[in-house]
Every structure is written in C-alpha cells, then in structure tokens.
Amino acid sequence: MRKWSGILARPRMATVVLVAAATVPAEPAGAQEFAPQDTTGTAKTGSEFLIPMGSLFLPGLGQFIYGDRSSGFAYGASAVAGYGLYSKSGTLFDSGDLPRDTDEQVGTSGLFLASGASYLSAYDAFGRGVRDHQREGEYAFLTDRAEVSDLFTAPFDPGFLGRWTTWANLAYTGVITGIVLSDRERDASYEPFRGRDVGFAAALSLSAGIGEEAAFRGWLFPLFHETFGERFWLSNGLQSLLFAAGHIGGARKFSGVIGAWAFYEGWLTRRNGWSVRESIFHHFWYDMAVVIATLVTDERPRVALTFPTIRF
C-alpha cells in the first residue's frame, strides 16, 4: 500500500507530548502530589501537566487521583481491551500502511482504541484540575470547555454544517482526498473495497478525531496559553508544531500542511470558547475521507515470474 495513510494521526504520537514538559513551570516543592481530594478548591500539585501526563501513559490514573473510580476503571479497561485486541492480532502497526486483513484491522482498531482512552483520560484529568485553578483566578479564558460525554456526539452534529469554518475545512479535506485518489491508475489492479473497510475507517477516525483533538487542542493548547501569559501565537504555534512532529514519520512532506491545519484548528478552538467539538467534527470526517481514499487506491501486490536461463 502506498504511504498516504501517514496523513492520519498515529497512536505512537503520544510520546511527542513529552516535549511539553520543558514549557511547564515547576510546582512548589512541599505539596503532596497525590493527596486525597479535598473541598477547599486548592489545585492539586501536578494537576496541569503531571497528572494528565500520567493519565496519558496509564489511562484512568487521574480519575483515581480525583476519587472517581468508575471513570478511572472505564478508561483503564478500554485501554486494556484495546491493547488486548492489538496483541491478539499479531499486527505490527505501521502508520504508513493500512491493513486489509480482517484480523489486522481489528488489531489496529484496538490500538487506536487504547490510544484514544489515553488521550481522553488526560483531557478529563486536566479538566478536573482546571476547575480548581479557575477558583484561584487562572484559566479565566476557558469559558466553554466541553465535557467528555459531549465529545462523542461531535462527529455527528449537523449544526456544524451551518458554519463557514466547517465548509472551509471540508474544502481542504476535498483537496487532500483528491490528491490521494489521483494516484489511482487505469491499468493497475487494486484490492477490493469491502464493507468492513468502512467500519475500519470509522473506528480509526473516531479514536483519532476525538482523542487527538482532546489532547492537543483541549489540553496542551490551553496549558500553553496559560503558561505563556495568553500569548496566542506562541501557544497555538507550539501545539501545532508538536502535532506536526508526531506525523513526520508517516506523513513526511505533508507534516508541514498538517501543522498548518492544526494551527487553524487551534484558532477555531479559541474562537469557540475553547470547545473542541467543531474541531472533532472536522478531524473525524477528514480522517474518514482520507482512510477510505487510501484503501480505494491500495494496489494488489504485483507478481513477477522469473524463468531460468537455458543455455544451448
């Protein structure tokens, strides 16, 4: 398969977030980082970065720290189930090559499920901490932050079709999809496109669209914005740079375009009162279009017959 699938976000991109650690000011030394939940409104040590980061690599951690065991178990169980499907399939994920085998598609979907649980756990943990920070006068700009439950309905909210910002993104999606489809040749033989491929595309698009918007535009962007004194160009530029860096391995020359798109989605997030729901709508349908186009242009392996040389 050609390497168009690298345009998509990758689950391994989570490691790129570690770069953000250098931008976050140190917390006071004497505080108890994992102290039990209190009702004083005092923000926990590590609530902006360390607890969400821990939740990224151990889904459910932040929820347990804040005393919400049911949510913590749900995130953790989702990640375990996803990694279980991935391990059982024996698939070795390659961000530049989407699988066509049923078992491999299930395994890859499981990996994206696990990464989505990680991203959402981090987003949720950050949101819980932000409430206390706002009582202390911080993050005053976060006026319309969406709850996790509201993120899942975003890809199917028809209300976004009434916004010019959505149509601008759909035009961009159409251009990229057209570029992918332009590789299709008349005399080439392609893998058949099956109904399960649509389900596979939807599974990847839901996990990446919801999870990555939550992590990059819903957590890191407002974190940078607060840390850098609400300097929009700096904070948005940094989150989009990190987002693009996570795609370099698969997207290659498209990573710069992806970074520009991430900057646009960051601008849109701020415009929407820091809600990432419209960006999720954009991300989901972009991924759906690109994944399907990639699968449609997947050539069959060429078989070359080599005959021995016969000397007379």
PDB file of C-alpha atoms in Angstrom:
ATOM      1  CA  MET A   1       0.000   0.000   0.000  1.00  0.00           C
ATOM      2  CA  ARG A   2       1.204   3.493  -0.763  1.00  0.00           C
ATOM      3  CA  LYS A   3       2.161   5.666   2.168  1.00  0.00           C
ATOM      4  CA  TRP A   4      -0.844   8.018   2.104  1.00  0.00           C
ATOM      5  CA  SER A   5      -2.111   6.701   5.401  1.00  0.00           C
ATOM      6  CA  GLY A   6       0.646   8.625   7.135  1.00  0.00           C
ATOM      7  CA  ILE A   7      -1.540  11.713   6.694  1.00  0.00           C
ATOM      8  CA  LEU A   8      -3.531  10.299   9.595  1.00  0.00           C
ATOM      9  CA  ALA A   9      -2.643  10.854  13.203  1.00  0.00           C
ATOM     10  CA  ARG A  10      -0.760   7.983  14.817  1.00  0.00           C
ATOM     11  CA  PRO A  11      -1.237   6.392  18.227  1.00  0.00           C
ATOM     12  CA  ARG A  12       2.509   6.431  18.899  1.00  0.00           C
ATOM     13  CA  MET A  13       2.390  10.223  18.627  1.00  0.00           C
ATOM     14  CA  ALA A  14       1.673  10.337  22.366  1.00  0.00           C
ATOM     15  CA  THR A  15       5.413  10.326  23.088  1.00  0.00           C
ATOM     16  CA  VAL A  16       5.767  13.709  21.360  1.00  0.00           C
ATOM     17  CA  VAL A  17       3.835  15.268  24.241  1.00  0.00           C
ATOM     18  CA  LEU A  18       6.872  14.779  26.477  1.00  0.00           C
ATOM     19  CA  VAL A  19       8.467  17.789  24.787  1.00  0.00           C
ATOM     20  CA  ALA A  20       5.880  19.939  26.509  1.00  0.00           C
ATOM     21  CA  ALA A  21       7.418  19.217  29.914  1.00  0.00           C
ATOM     22  CA  ALA A  22      10.100  21.846  29.368  1.00  0.00           C
ATOM     23  CA  THR A  23       7.488  24.577  28.955  1.00  0.00           C
ATOM     24  CA  VAL A  24       5.642  23.982  32.226  1.00  0.00           C
ATOM     25  CA  PRO A  25       6.840  25.832  35.335  1.00  0.00           C
ATOM     26  CA  ALA A  26       7.853  23.735  38.310  1.00  0.00           C
ATOM     27  CA  GLU A  27       5.299  23.152  41.066  1.00  0.00           C
ATOM     28  CA  PRO A  28       6.024  24.125  44.689  1.00  0.00           C
ATOM     29  CA  ALA A  29       8.240  21.541  46.331  1.00  0.00           C
ATOM     30  CA  GLY A  30       6.412  20.859  49.560  1.00  0.00           C
ATOM     31  CA  ALA A  31       2.988  19.864  48.212  1.00  0.00           C
ATOM     32  CA  GLN A  32       1.640  16.326  48.267  1.00  0.00           C
ATOM     33  CA  GLU A  33       1.238  15.470  44.587  1.00  0.00           C
ATOM     34  CA  PHE A  34      -1.227  12.616  45.019  1.00  0.00           C
ATOM     35  CA  ALA A  35      -3.051  13.824  48.120  1.00  0.00           C
ATOM     36  CA  PRO A  36      -6.706  12.783  48.572  1.00  0.00           C
ATOM     37  CA  GLN A  37      -9.397  15.010  47.048  1.00  0.00           C
ATOM     38  CA  ASP A  38     -10.319  17.973  49.200  1.00  0.00           C
ATOM     39  CA  THR A  39     -13.105  20.522  49.016  1.00  0.00           C
ATOM     40  CA  THR A  40     -11.081  23.664  49.609  1.00  0.00           C
ATOM     41  CA  GLY A  41     -10.741  24.477  45.925  1.00  0.00           C
ATOM     42  CA  THR A  42      -6.937  24.364  46.124  1.00  0.00           C
ATOM     43  CA  ALA A  43      -5.478  22.978  42.907  1.00  0.00           C
ATOM     44  CA  LYS A  44      -3.533  19.744  43.252  1.00  0.00           C
ATOM     45  CA  THR A  45       0.166  19.744  42.575  1.00  0.00           C
ATOM     46  CA  GLY A  46       0.705  18.444  39.054  1.00  0.00           C
ATOM     47  CA  SER A  47      -2.913  18.982  38.028  1.00  0.00           C
ATOM     48  CA  GLU A  48      -1.961  20.889  34.872  1.00  0.00           C
ATOM     49  CA  PHE A  49       0.701  18.588  33.456  1.00  0.00           C
ATOM     50  CA  LEU A  50       1.947  15.718  35.617  1.00  0.00           C
ATOM     51  CA  ILE A  51      -1.428  14.152  36.410  1.00  0.00           C
ATOM     52  CA  PRO A  52      -2.711  14.412  32.805  1.00  0.00           C
ATOM     53  CA  MET A  53       0.629  13.097  31.546  1.00  0.00           C
ATOM     54  CA  GLY A  54       0.406  10.179  33.943  1.00  0.00           C
ATOM     55  CA  SER A  55      -3.103   9.536  32.651  1.00  0.00           C
ATOM     56  CA  LEU A  56      -1.771   9.537  29.107  1.00  0.00           C
ATOM     57  CA  PHE A  57       0.545   6.618  29.831  1.00  0.00           C
ATOM     58  CA  LEU A  58      -1.659   4.965  32.466  1.00  0.00           C
ATOM     59  CA  PRO A  59      -5.288   5.670  31.462  1.00  0.00           C
ATOM     60  CA  GLY A  60      -7.537   6.162  34.466  1.00  0.00           C
ATOM     61  CA  LEU A  61      -4.776   7.347  36.802  1.00  0.00           C
ATOM     62  CA  GLY A  62      -6.003  10.933  37.012  1.00  0.00           C
ATOM     63  CA  GLN A  63      -9.566   9.834  37.626  1.00  0.00           C
ATOM     64  CA  PHE A  64      -8.475   7.614  40.535  1.00  0.00           C
ATOM     65  CA  ILE A  65      -6.437  10.504  41.949  1.00  0.00           C
ATOM     66  CA  TYR A  66      -9.543  12.699  41.911  1.00  0.00           C
ATOM     67  CA  GLY A  67     -11.602   9.958  43.552  1.00  0.00           C
ATOM     68  CA  ASP A  68     -13.684   8.945  40.510  1.00  0.00           C
ATOM     69  CA  ARG A  69     -13.031   5.214  40.481  1.00  0.00           C
ATOM     70  CA  SER A  70     -15.755   4.300  37.994  1.00  0.00           C
ATOM     71  CA  SER A  71     -14.359   6.643  35.335  1.00  0.00           C
ATOM     72  CA  GLY A  72     -10.827   5.532  36.110  1.00  0.00           C
ATOM     73  CA  PHE A  73     -11.812   1.909  35.661  1.00  0.00           C
ATOM     74  CA  ALA A  74     -13.607   2.701  32.386  1.00  0.00           C
ATOM     75  CA  TYR A  75     -10.549   4.397  30.877  1.00  0.00           C
ATOM     76  CA  GLY A  76      -8.221   1.687  32.113  1.00  0.00           C
ATOM     77  CA  ALA A  77     -10.456  -1.141  30.903  1.00  0.00           C
ATOM     78  CA  SER A  78     -10.797   0.465  27.471  1.00  0.00           C
ATOM     79  CA  ALA A  79      -7.030   0.701  27.133  1.00  0.00           C
ATOM     80  CA  VAL A  80      -6.508  -2.889  28.296  1.00  0.00           C
ATOM     81  CA  ALA A  81      -9.172  -4.152  25.890  1.00  0.00           C
ATOM     82  CA  GLY A  82      -7.638  -2.210  23.026  1.00  0.00           C
ATOM     83  CA  TYR A  83      -4.134  -3.464  23.675  1.00  0.00           C
ATOM     84  CA  GLY A  84      -5.547  -6.963  24.093  1.00  0.00           C
ATOM     85  CA  LEU A  85      -7.088  -6.855  20.613  1.00  0.00           C
ATOM     86  CA  TYR A  86      -3.859  -5.491  19.200  1.00  0.00           C
ATOM     87  CA  SER A  87      -1.728  -8.155  20.867  1.00  0.00           C
ATOM     88  CA  LYS A  88      -4.049 -10.998  19.865  1.00  0.00           C
ATOM     89  CA  SER A  89      -3.987  -9.973  16.206  1.00  0.00           C
ATOM     90  CA  GLY A  90      -0.207 -10.182  15.984  1.00  0.00           C
ATOM     91  CA  THR A  91      -0.255  -6.935  13.992  1.00  0.00           C
ATOM     92  CA  LEU A  92       2.792  -4.681  13.868  1.00  0.00           C
ATOM     93  CA  PHE A  93       1.328  -1.213  13.335  1.00  0.00           C
ATOM     94  CA  ASP A  94       2.810   0.858  10.532  1.00  0.00           C
ATOM     95  CA  SER A  95       1.434   4.393  10.277  1.00  0.00           C
ATOM     96  CA  GLY A  96       2.242   4.402   6.572  1.00  0.00           C
ATOM     97  CA  ASP A  97       0.475   1.169   5.633  1.00  0.00           C
ATOM     98  CA  LEU A  98      -3.167   0.449   6.472  1.00  0.00           C
ATOM     99  CA  PRO A  99      -4.001  -3.271   6.778  1.00  0.00           C
ATOM    100  CA  ARG A 100      -6.622  -5.048   4.655  1.00  0.00           C
ATOM    101  CA  ASP A 101      -6.761  -8.351   6.530  1.00  0.00           C
ATOM    102  CA  THR A 102      -9.718  -8.594   8.939  1.00  0.00           C
ATOM    103  CA  ASP A 103      -7.666  -9.652  11.970  1.00  0.00           C
ATOM    104  CA  GLU A 104      -5.092  -6.950  11.343  1.00  0.00           C
ATOM    105  CA  GLN A 105      -7.802  -4.317  11.010  1.00  0.00           C
ATOM    106  CA  VAL A 106      -9.312  -5.418  14.323  1.00  0.00           C
ATOM    107  CA  GLY A 107      -5.884  -5.265  15.958  1.00  0.00           C
ATOM    108  CA  THR A 108      -5.133  -1.807  14.577  1.00  0.00           C
ATOM    109  CA  SER A 109      -8.565  -0.595  15.699  1.00  0.00           C
ATOM    110  CA  GLY A 110      -7.737  -1.915  19.166  1.00  0.00           C
ATOM    111  CA  LEU A 111      -4.501   0.058  19.226  1.00  0.00           C
ATOM    112  CA  PHE A 112      -6.363   3.234  18.293  1.00  0.00           C
ATOM    113  CA  LEU A 113      -8.976   2.469  20.963  1.00  0.00           C
ATOM    114  CA  ALA A 114      -6.223   2.260  23.581  1.00  0.00           C
ATOM    115  CA  SER A 115      -4.606   5.500  22.430  1.00  0.00           C
ATOM    116  CA  GLY A 116      -7.992   7.224  22.409  1.00  0.00           C
ATOM    117  CA  ALA A 117      -8.596   6.137  26.002  1.00  0.00           C
ATOM    118  CA  SER A 118      -5.201   7.594  26.937  1.00  0.00           C
ATOM    119  CA  TYR A 119      -5.900  10.943  25.304  1.00  0.00           C
ATOM    120  CA  LEU A 120      -9.370  11.239  26.830  1.00  0.00           C
ATOM    121  CA  SER A 121      -8.137  10.281  30.283  1.00  0.00           C
ATOM    122  CA  ALA A 122      -5.546  13.072  30.060  1.00  0.00           C
ATOM    123  CA  TYR A 123      -8.167  15.566  28.815  1.00  0.00           C
ATOM    124  CA  ASP A 124     -10.570  14.639  31.589  1.00  0.00           C
ATOM    125  CA  ALA A 125      -7.872  14.795  34.278  1.00  0.00           C
ATOM    126  CA  PHE A 126      -6.793  18.241  33.087  1.00  0.00           C
ATOM    127  CA  GLY A 127     -10.398  19.446  33.141  1.00  0.00           C
ATOM    128  CA  ARG A 128     -10.869  18.319  36.735  1.00  0.00           C
ATOM    129  CA  GLY A 129      -7.783  20.250  37.798  1.00  0.00           C
ATOM    130  CA  VAL A 130      -8.721  23.354  35.818  1.00  0.00           C
ATOM    131  CA  ARG A 131     -11.856  23.842  37.920  1.00  0.00           C
ATOM    132  CA  ASP A 132      -9.705  24.418  40.997  1.00  0.00           C
ATOM    133  CA  HIS A 133      -7.298  26.659  39.090  1.00  0.00           C
ATOM    134  CA  GLN A 134     -10.205  28.805  37.917  1.00  0.00           C
ATOM    135  CA  ARG A 135     -11.294  29.324  41.516  1.00  0.00           C
ATOM    136  CA  GLU A 136      -7.789  30.670  42.067  1.00  0.00           C
ATOM    137  CA  GLY A 137      -8.169  33.116  39.167  1.00  0.00           C
ATOM    138  CA  GLU A 138      -6.336  31.119  36.499  1.00  0.00           C
ATOM    139  CA  TYR A 139      -7.600  29.829  33.125  1.00  0.00           C
ATOM    140  CA  ALA A 140     -10.287  32.519  33.029  1.00  0.00           C
ATOM    141  CA  PHE A 141     -10.334  32.237  29.228  1.00  0.00           C
ATOM    142  CA  LEU A 142     -11.743  28.664  29.360  1.00  0.00           C
ATOM    143  CA  THR A 143     -15.401  29.610  29.080  1.00  0.00           C
ATOM    144  CA  ASP A 144     -16.972  26.763  27.091  1.00  0.00           C
ATOM    145  CA  ARG A 145     -14.885  23.657  27.654  1.00  0.00           C
ATOM    146  CA  ALA A 146     -16.796  20.527  26.597  1.00  0.00           C
ATOM    147  CA  GLU A 147     -17.312  17.559  28.896  1.00  0.00           C
ATOM    148  CA  VAL A 148     -16.037  14.181  27.705  1.00  0.00           C
ATOM    149  CA  SER A 149     -19.558  12.903  27.017  1.00  0.00           C
ATOM    150  CA  ASP A 150     -20.159  15.834  24.643  1.00  0.00           C
ATOM    151  CA  LEU A 151     -17.108  14.945  22.568  1.00  0.00           C
ATOM    152  CA  PHE A 152     -18.596  11.674  21.333  1.00  0.00           C
ATOM    153  CA  THR A 153     -21.591  13.376  19.709  1.00  0.00           C
ATOM    154  CA  ALA A 154     -19.473  15.999  17.949  1.00  0.00           C
ATOM    155  CA  PRO A 155     -18.699  13.999  14.754  1.00  0.00           C
ATOM    156  CA  PHE A 156     -22.413  13.638  14.035  1.00  0.00           C
ATOM    157  CA  ASP A 157     -23.667  17.105  14.999  1.00  0.00           C
ATOM    158  CA  PRO A 158     -25.326  18.553  11.842  1.00  0.00           C
ATOM    159  CA  GLY A 159     -25.271  22.012  13.378  1.00  0.00           C
ATOM    160  CA  PHE A 160     -21.634  22.413  12.346  1.00  0.00           C
ATOM    161  CA  LEU A 161     -22.666  22.330   8.681  1.00  0.00           C
ATOM    162  CA  GLY A 162     -24.138  25.788   9.185  1.00  0.00           C
ATOM    163  CA  ARG A 163     -20.701  27.296   9.892  1.00  0.00           C
ATOM    164  CA  TRP A 164     -18.365  28.652   7.232  1.00  0.00           C
ATOM    165  CA  THR A 165     -15.409  27.372   9.253  1.00  0.00           C
ATOM    166  CA  THR A 166     -16.641  23.815   8.716  1.00  0.00           C
ATOM    167  CA  TRP A 167     -17.023  24.297   4.970  1.00  0.00           C
ATOM    168  CA  ALA A 168     -13.513  25.728   4.783  1.00  0.00           C
ATOM    169  CA  ASN A 169     -12.217  22.567   6.408  1.00  0.00           C
ATOM    170  CA  LEU A 170     -14.344  20.341   4.165  1.00  0.00           C
ATOM    171  CA  ALA A 171     -12.820  22.089   1.146  1.00  0.00           C
ATOM    172  CA  TYR A 172      -9.351  21.296   2.497  1.00  0.00           C
ATOM    173  CA  THR A 173     -10.440  17.699   3.073  1.00  0.00           C
ATOM    174  CA  GLY A 174     -11.658  17.511  -0.523  1.00  0.00           C
ATOM    175  CA  VAL A 175      -8.318  18.734  -1.859  1.00  0.00           C
ATOM    176  CA  ILE A 176      -6.289  16.201   0.140  1.00  0.00           C
ATOM    177  CA  THR A 177      -8.683  13.384  -0.758  1.00  0.00           C
ATOM    178  CA  GLY A 178      -8.423  14.340  -4.429  1.00  0.00           C
ATOM    179  CA  ILE A 179      -4.625  14.205  -4.231  1.00  0.00           C
ATOM    180  CA  VAL A 180      -4.800  10.705  -2.752  1.00  0.00           C
ATOM    181  CA  LEU A 181      -7.278   9.488  -5.381  1.00  0.00           C
ATOM    182  CA  SER A 182      -5.199  10.976  -8.204  1.00  0.00           C
ATOM    183  CA  ASP A 183      -2.706   8.147  -7.732  1.00  0.00           C
ATOM    184  CA  ARG A 184      -5.220   5.612  -8.995  1.00  0.00           C
ATOM    185  CA  GLU A 185      -4.207   4.262 -12.435  1.00  0.00           C
ATOM    186  CA  ARG A 186      -6.473   2.690 -15.026  1.00  0.00           C
ATOM    187  CA  ASP A 187      -4.244  -0.273 -15.866  1.00  0.00           C
ATOM    188  CA  ALA A 188      -3.420  -1.151 -12.240  1.00  0.00           C
ATOM    189  CA  SER A 189      -5.109  -3.873 -10.190  1.00  0.00           C
ATOM    190  CA  TYR A 190      -6.493  -2.813  -6.807  1.00  0.00           C
ATOM    191  CA  GLU A 191      -7.599  -4.592  -3.677  1.00  0.00           C
ATOM    192  CA  PRO A 192     -11.414  -4.813  -3.499  1.00  0.00           C
ATOM    193  CA  PHE A 193     -13.060  -2.296  -1.195  1.00  0.00           C
ATOM    194  CA  ARG A 194     -15.312  -4.145   1.246  1.00  0.00           C
ATOM    195  CA  GLY A 195     -17.978  -3.093   3.715  1.00  0.00           C
ATOM    196  CA  ARG A 196     -15.734  -3.883   6.671  1.00  0.00           C
ATOM    197  CA  ASP A 197     -13.273  -1.302   5.356  1.00  0.00           C
ATOM    198  CA  VAL A 198     -15.862   1.390   6.126  1.00  0.00           C
ATOM    199  CA  GLY A 199     -16.123   0.130   9.703  1.00  0.00           C
ATOM    200  CA  PHE A 200     -12.342   0.088   9.967  1.00  0.00           C
ATOM    201  CA  ALA A 201     -12.130   3.674   8.718  1.00  0.00           C
ATOM    202  CA  ALA A 202     -14.806   4.754  11.201  1.00  0.00           C
ATOM    203  CA  ALA A 203     -13.009   3.077  14.118  1.00  0.00           C
ATOM    204  CA  LEU A 204      -9.725   4.829  13.350  1.00  0.00           C
ATOM    205  CA  SER A 205     -11.399   8.166  12.668  1.00  0.00           C
ATOM    206  CA  LEU A 206     -13.401   8.166  15.898  1.00  0.00           C
ATOM    207  CA  SER A 207     -10.406   7.299  18.060  1.00  0.00           C
ATOM    208  CA  ALA A 208      -8.025   9.734  16.368  1.00  0.00           C
ATOM    209  CA  GLY A 209     -10.532  12.522  15.777  1.00  0.00           C
ATOM    210  CA  ILE A 210     -11.876  12.630  19.313  1.00  0.00           C
ATOM    211  CA  GLY A 211      -8.733  11.642  21.191  1.00  0.00           C
ATOM    212  CA  GLU A 212      -6.197  13.852  19.473  1.00  0.00           C
ATOM    213  CA  GLU A 213      -8.360  16.956  19.474  1.00  0.00           C
ATOM    214  CA  ALA A 214      -8.948  16.415  23.186  1.00  0.00           C
ATOM    215  CA  ALA A 215      -5.231  16.041  23.889  1.00  0.00           C
ATOM    216  CA  PHE A 216      -3.715  18.715  21.669  1.00  0.00           C
ATOM    217  CA  ARG A 217      -6.381  21.400  21.391  1.00  0.00           C
ATOM    218  CA  GLY A 218      -8.214  20.502  24.605  1.00  0.00           C
ATOM    219  CA  TRP A 219      -5.277  20.016  26.979  1.00  0.00           C
ATOM    220  CA  LEU A 220      -1.895  21.171  25.656  1.00  0.00           C
ATOM    221  CA  PHE A 221      -3.132  24.292  23.889  1.00  0.00           C
ATOM    222  CA  PRO A 222      -4.876  25.850  26.940  1.00  0.00           C
ATOM    223  CA  LEU A 223      -1.977  24.701  29.140  1.00  0.00           C
ATOM    224  CA  PHE A 224       0.498  26.563  26.920  1.00  0.00           C
ATOM    225  CA  HIS A 225      -1.851  29.546  26.657  1.00  0.00           C
ATOM    226  CA  GLU A 226      -1.974  29.941  30.439  1.00  0.00           C
ATOM    227  CA  THR A 227       1.739  29.212  30.887  1.00  0.00           C
ATOM    228  CA  PHE A 228       2.847  31.797  28.317  1.00  0.00           C
ATOM    229  CA  GLY A 229       0.607  34.593  29.547  1.00  0.00           C
ATOM    230  CA  GLU A 230      -2.164  34.038  26.980  1.00  0.00           C
ATOM    231  CA  ARG A 231       0.133  34.668  24.009  1.00  0.00           C
ATOM    232  CA  PHE A 232      -1.969  33.089  21.279  1.00  0.00           C
ATOM    233  CA  TRP A 233       0.610  32.855  18.506  1.00  0.00           C
ATOM    234  CA  LEU A 234       3.166  31.238  20.786  1.00  0.00           C
ATOM    235  CA  SER A 235       0.840  28.755  22.482  1.00  0.00           C
ATOM    236  CA  ASN A 236      -1.013  27.800  19.312  1.00  0.00           C
ATOM    237  CA  GLY A 237       2.210  27.600  17.347  1.00  0.00           C
ATOM    238  CA  LEU A 238       3.724  25.224  19.880  1.00  0.00           C
ATOM    239  CA  GLN A 239       0.762  22.846  19.964  1.00  0.00           C
ATOM    240  CA  SER A 240       0.582  22.757  16.159  1.00  0.00           C
ATOM    241  CA  LEU A 241       4.339  22.161  15.942  1.00  0.00           C
ATOM    242  CA  LEU A 242       4.065  19.215  18.321  1.00  0.00           C
ATOM    243  CA  PHE A 243       1.104  17.875  16.367  1.00  0.00           C
ATOM    244  CA  ALA A 244       3.044  18.070  13.103  1.00  0.00           C
ATOM    245  CA  ALA A 245       6.107  16.475  14.706  1.00  0.00           C
ATOM    246  CA  GLY A 246       4.022  13.451  15.613  1.00  0.00           C
ATOM    247  CA  HIS A 247       3.246  12.917  11.932  1.00  0.00           C
ATOM    248  CA  ILE A 248       6.712  13.290  10.429  1.00  0.00           C
ATOM    249  CA  GLY A 249       7.370   9.561  10.276  1.00  0.00           C
ATOM    250  CA  GLY A 250       4.256   8.731   8.282  1.00  0.00           C
ATOM    251  CA  ALA A 251       3.219  11.945   6.548  1.00  0.00           C
ATOM    252  CA  ARG A 252       6.705  13.123   5.555  1.00  0.00           C
ATOM    253  CA  LYS A 253       6.205  16.084   3.195  1.00  0.00           C
ATOM    254  CA  PHE A 254       2.629  16.545   4.430  1.00  0.00           C
ATOM    255  CA  SER A 255       3.709  17.192   8.028  1.00  0.00           C
ATOM    256  CA  GLY A 256       4.004  20.924   7.338  1.00  0.00           C
ATOM    257  CA  VAL A 257       0.493  21.009   5.887  1.00  0.00           C
ATOM    258  CA  ILE A 258      -0.752  19.091   8.922  1.00  0.00           C
ATOM    259  CA  GLY A 259       0.929  21.620  11.204  1.00  0.00           C
ATOM    260  CA  ALA A 260      -0.829  24.487   9.415  1.00  0.00           C
ATOM    261  CA  TRP A 261      -4.139  22.629   9.716  1.00  0.00           C
ATOM    262  CA  ALA A 262      -3.507  22.114  13.447  1.00  0.00           C
ATOM    263  CA  PHE A 263      -2.868  25.846  13.828  1.00  0.00           C
ATOM    264  CA  TYR A 264      -6.196  26.564  12.122  1.00  0.00           C
ATOM    265  CA  GLU A 265      -7.985  24.163  14.456  1.00  0.00           C
ATOM    266  CA  GLY A 266      -6.299  25.849  17.411  1.00  0.00           C
ATOM    267  CA  TRP A 267      -7.535  29.233  16.214  1.00  0.00           C
ATOM    268  CA  LEU A 268     -11.002  27.741  15.812  1.00  0.00           C
ATOM    269  CA  THR A 269     -10.915  26.217  19.290  1.00  0.00           C
ATOM    270  CA  ARG A 270     -10.217  29.613  20.842  1.00  0.00           C
ATOM    271  CA  ARG A 271     -12.923  31.167  18.655  1.00  0.00           C
ATOM    272  CA  ASN A 272     -15.405  28.608  20.003  1.00  0.00           C
ATOM    273  CA  GLY A 273     -14.725  29.440  23.643  1.00  0.00           C
ATOM    274  CA  TRP A 274     -12.122  26.657  23.851  1.00  0.00           C
ATOM    275  CA  SER A 275     -14.565  23.907  22.946  1.00  0.00           C
ATOM    276  CA  VAL A 276     -13.001  21.269  20.668  1.00  0.00           C
ATOM    277  CA  ARG A 277     -16.305  19.861  19.396  1.00  0.00           C
ATOM    278  CA  GLU A 278     -16.214  21.534  15.975  1.00  0.00           C
ATOM    279  CA  SER A 279     -12.573  20.536  15.532  1.00  0.00           C
ATOM    280  CA  ILE A 280     -13.548  16.945  16.305  1.00  0.00           C
ATOM    281  CA  PHE A 281     -16.190  17.143  13.567  1.00  0.00           C
ATOM    282  CA  HIS A 282     -13.513  18.348  11.127  1.00  0.00           C
ATOM    283  CA  HIS A 283     -10.946  15.785  12.212  1.00  0.00           C
ATOM    284  CA  PHE A 284     -13.334  12.830  12.061  1.00  0.00           C
ATOM    285  CA  TRP A 285     -14.598  13.487   8.538  1.00  0.00           C
ATOM    286  CA  TYR A 286     -11.120  14.337   7.287  1.00  0.00           C
ATOM    287  CA  ASP A 287      -9.804  11.014   8.550  1.00  0.00           C
ATOM    288  CA  MET A 288     -12.805   9.128   7.160  1.00  0.00           C
ATOM    289  CA  ALA A 289     -12.262  10.587   3.696  1.00  0.00           C
ATOM    290  CA  VAL A 290      -8.501  10.044   3.665  1.00  0.00           C
ATOM    291  CA  VAL A 291      -8.641   6.491   5.043  1.00  0.00           C
ATOM    292  CA  ILE A 292     -11.281   5.428   2.528  1.00  0.00           C
ATOM    293  CA  ALA A 293      -9.384   7.082  -0.330  1.00  0.00           C
ATOM    294  CA  THR A 294      -6.213   5.322   0.791  1.00  0.00           C
ATOM    295  CA  LEU A 295      -7.937   1.940   0.854  1.00  0.00           C
ATOM    296  CA  VAL A 296      -9.532   2.527  -2.551  1.00  0.00           C
ATOM    297  CA  THR A 297      -6.100   3.219  -4.082  1.00  0.00           C
ATOM    298  CA  ASP A 298      -4.469   0.165  -2.490  1.00  0.00           C
ATOM    299  CA  GLU A 299      -2.820  -1.791  -5.306  1.00  0.00           C
ATOM    300  CA  ARG A 300      -2.641  -5.561  -5.326  1.00  0.00           C
ATOM    301  CA  PRO A 301       0.865  -6.987  -4.962  1.00  0.00           C
ATOM    302  CA  ARG A 302       2.498  -7.446  -8.340  1.00  0.00           C
ATOM    303  CA  VAL A 303       3.570 -10.993  -9.133  1.00  0.00           C
ATOM    304  CA  ALA A 304       6.742 -11.318 -11.168  1.00  0.00           C
ATOM    305  CA  LEU A 305       7.592 -14.656 -12.772  1.00  0.00           C
ATOM    306  CA  THR A 306      11.274 -15.409 -13.267  1.00  0.00           C
ATOM    307  CA  PHE A 307      12.277 -18.245 -15.598  1.00  0.00           C
ATOM    308  CA  PRO A 308      15.687 -19.904 -15.517  1.00  0.00           C
ATOM    309  CA  THR A 309      18.084 -19.146 -18.332  1.00  0.00           C
ATOM    310  CA  ILE A 310      18.503 -22.184 -20.585  1.00  0.00           C
ATOM    311  CA  ARG A 311      21.795 -22.413 -22.437  1.00  0.00           C
ATOM    312  CA  PHE A 312      22.092 -24.465 -25.628  1.00  0.00           C
TER     313      PHE A 312
END
